[in-house]
Coordinates of C-alpha atoms in Angstrom, one line a residue:
X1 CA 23.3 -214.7 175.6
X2 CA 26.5 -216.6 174.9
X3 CA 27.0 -217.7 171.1
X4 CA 26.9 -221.2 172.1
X5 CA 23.2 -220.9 173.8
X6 CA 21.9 -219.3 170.8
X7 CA 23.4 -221.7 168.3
X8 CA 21.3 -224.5 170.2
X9 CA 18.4 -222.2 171.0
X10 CA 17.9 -221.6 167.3
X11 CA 18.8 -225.4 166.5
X12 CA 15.9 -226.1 168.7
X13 CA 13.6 -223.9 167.6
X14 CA 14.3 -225.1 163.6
X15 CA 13.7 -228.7 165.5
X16 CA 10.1 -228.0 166.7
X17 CA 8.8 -226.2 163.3
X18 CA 9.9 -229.0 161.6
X19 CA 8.1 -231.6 164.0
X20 CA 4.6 -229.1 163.4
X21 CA 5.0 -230.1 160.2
X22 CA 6.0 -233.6 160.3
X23 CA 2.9 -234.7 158.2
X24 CA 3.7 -232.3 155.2
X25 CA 7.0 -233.6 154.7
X26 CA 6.5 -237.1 153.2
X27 CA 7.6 -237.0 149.6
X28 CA 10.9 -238.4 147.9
X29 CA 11.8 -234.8 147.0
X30 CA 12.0 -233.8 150.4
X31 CA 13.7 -237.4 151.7
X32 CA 16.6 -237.1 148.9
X33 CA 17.0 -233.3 149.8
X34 CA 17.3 -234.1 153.6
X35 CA 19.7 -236.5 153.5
X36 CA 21.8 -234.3 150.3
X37 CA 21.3 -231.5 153.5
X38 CA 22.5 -233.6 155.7
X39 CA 25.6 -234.6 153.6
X40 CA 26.2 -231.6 153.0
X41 CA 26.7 -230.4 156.6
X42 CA 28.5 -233.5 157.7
X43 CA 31.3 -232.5 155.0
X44 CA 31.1 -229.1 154.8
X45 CA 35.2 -228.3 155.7
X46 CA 35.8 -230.6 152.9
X47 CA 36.7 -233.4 154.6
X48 CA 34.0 -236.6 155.9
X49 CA 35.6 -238.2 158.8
X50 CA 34.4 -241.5 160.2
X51 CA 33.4 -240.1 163.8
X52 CA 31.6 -237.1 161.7
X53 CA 29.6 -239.3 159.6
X54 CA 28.3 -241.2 162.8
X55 CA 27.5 -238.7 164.4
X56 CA 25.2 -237.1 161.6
X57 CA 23.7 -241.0 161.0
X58 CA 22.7 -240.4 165.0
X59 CA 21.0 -237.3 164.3
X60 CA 19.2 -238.5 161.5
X61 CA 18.0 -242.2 162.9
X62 CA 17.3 -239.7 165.5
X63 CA 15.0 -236.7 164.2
X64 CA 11.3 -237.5 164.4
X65 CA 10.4 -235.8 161.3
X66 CA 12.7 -238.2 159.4
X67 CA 10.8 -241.3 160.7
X68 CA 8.4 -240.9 158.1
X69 CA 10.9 -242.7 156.2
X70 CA 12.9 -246.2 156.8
X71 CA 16.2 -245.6 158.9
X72 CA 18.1 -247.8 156.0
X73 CA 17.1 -246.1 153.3
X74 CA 18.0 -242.5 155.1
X75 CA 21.3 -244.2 156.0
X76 CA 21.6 -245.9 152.2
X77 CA 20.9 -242.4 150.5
X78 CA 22.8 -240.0 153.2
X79 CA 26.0 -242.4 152.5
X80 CA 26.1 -242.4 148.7
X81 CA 25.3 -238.3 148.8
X82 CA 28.5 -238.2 151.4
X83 CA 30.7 -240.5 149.0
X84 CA 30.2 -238.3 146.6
X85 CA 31.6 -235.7 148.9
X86 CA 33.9 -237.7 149.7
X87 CA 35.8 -238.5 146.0
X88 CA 35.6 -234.8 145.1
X89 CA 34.6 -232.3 147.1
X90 CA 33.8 -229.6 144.9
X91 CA 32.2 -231.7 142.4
X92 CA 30.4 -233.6 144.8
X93 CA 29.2 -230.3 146.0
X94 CA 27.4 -229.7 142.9
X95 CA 25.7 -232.8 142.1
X96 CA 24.6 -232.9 146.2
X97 CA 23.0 -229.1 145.9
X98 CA 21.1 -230.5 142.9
X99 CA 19.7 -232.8 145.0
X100 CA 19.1 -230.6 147.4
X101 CA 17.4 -227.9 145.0
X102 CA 15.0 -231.0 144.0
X103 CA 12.4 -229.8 147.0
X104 CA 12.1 -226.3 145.5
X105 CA 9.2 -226.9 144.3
X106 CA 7.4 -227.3 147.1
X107 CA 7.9 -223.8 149.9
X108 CA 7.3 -226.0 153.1
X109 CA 9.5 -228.4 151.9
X110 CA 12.5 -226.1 150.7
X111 CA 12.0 -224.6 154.2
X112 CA 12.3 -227.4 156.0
X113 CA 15.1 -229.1 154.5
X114 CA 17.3 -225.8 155.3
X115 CA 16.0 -225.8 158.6
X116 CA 17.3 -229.3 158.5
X117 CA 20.8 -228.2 158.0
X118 CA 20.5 -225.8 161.3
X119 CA 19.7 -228.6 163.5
X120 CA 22.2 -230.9 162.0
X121 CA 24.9 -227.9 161.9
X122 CA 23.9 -226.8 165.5
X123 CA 23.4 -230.1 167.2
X124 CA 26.7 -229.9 168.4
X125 CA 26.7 -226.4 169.7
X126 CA 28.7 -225.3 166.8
X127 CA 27.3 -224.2 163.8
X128 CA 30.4 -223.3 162.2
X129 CA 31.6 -220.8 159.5
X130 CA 31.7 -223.7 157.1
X131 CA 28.6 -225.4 158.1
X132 CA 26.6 -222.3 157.4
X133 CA 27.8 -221.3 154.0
X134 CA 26.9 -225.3 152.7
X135 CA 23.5 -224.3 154.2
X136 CA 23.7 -220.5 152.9
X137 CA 24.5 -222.3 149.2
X138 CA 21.7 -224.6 149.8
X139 CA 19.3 -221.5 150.3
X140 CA 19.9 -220.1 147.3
X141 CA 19.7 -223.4 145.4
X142 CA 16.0 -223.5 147.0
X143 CA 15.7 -220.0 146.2
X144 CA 15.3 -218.9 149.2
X145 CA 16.7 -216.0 151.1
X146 CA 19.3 -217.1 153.8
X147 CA 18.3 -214.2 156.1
X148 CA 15.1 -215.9 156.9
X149 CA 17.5 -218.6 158.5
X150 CA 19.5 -216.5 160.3
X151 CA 22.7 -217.3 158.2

């Protein structure tokens, strides 16, 4: 199986376990995490270009497990994480994984927000080397081990 297939195979898979557990996943911990995810992914070579940052808001607006929240809040919250990222990467970087380390209380929830980052980093058929390591940093942030995610 080519790379590419199971890049989307394995973004697909994170997609449906996350929809299983749609109900679970209602709580501001696990909304601000998403979207610091989600930031995290859209500017993880360092850089947040305006086509990337679209493209991410898609996917998000787009992700039924996210609908338990309103679309302008996601988009309010998942912009202010990526200006962060934005004015300094690095810095940003820490304040966002914070954010993201906020749903470690709950297991389902850490889960699913890393599972998150796969089918943001993967909805393009590329989960890059970049991508992955935001998403391996987030694991441990969650303390959770990145092998469970493939990464």
């Amino acid at each position: 199986m080519a790379l590419w297939d199971r890049v989307k195979e394995s973004a697909q898979s994170m997609q449906s376990q996350l929809t299983a557990k749609k109900n679970d996943l209602k709580s501001g911990a696990f909304r601000d995490a998403s979207m610091a995810m989600c930031a995290l992914v859209a500017a993880a070579d360092g850089e947040v270009d305006a086509a990337e940052r679209r493209r991410v808001a898609q996917l998000i607006a787009g992700n039924e497990v996210l609908s338990n929240f309103p679309a302008e809040d996601l988009q309010r919250r998942f912009n202010e994480y990526l200006d962060k990222l934005a004015a300094d990467f690095d810095f940003g970087k820490v304040g966002v994984l914070q954010e993201v380390a906020k749903a470690k209380k709950k297991p389902a929830e850490a889960r699913a927000v890393i599972q998150i980052g796969v089918v943001i980093g993967g909805a393009d058929g590329n989960f890059d080397d970049a991508e992955q390591s935001v998403v391996r940093e987030a694991c441990f942030a969650l303390g959770l081990p990145p092998q469970e995610f493939d990464l």
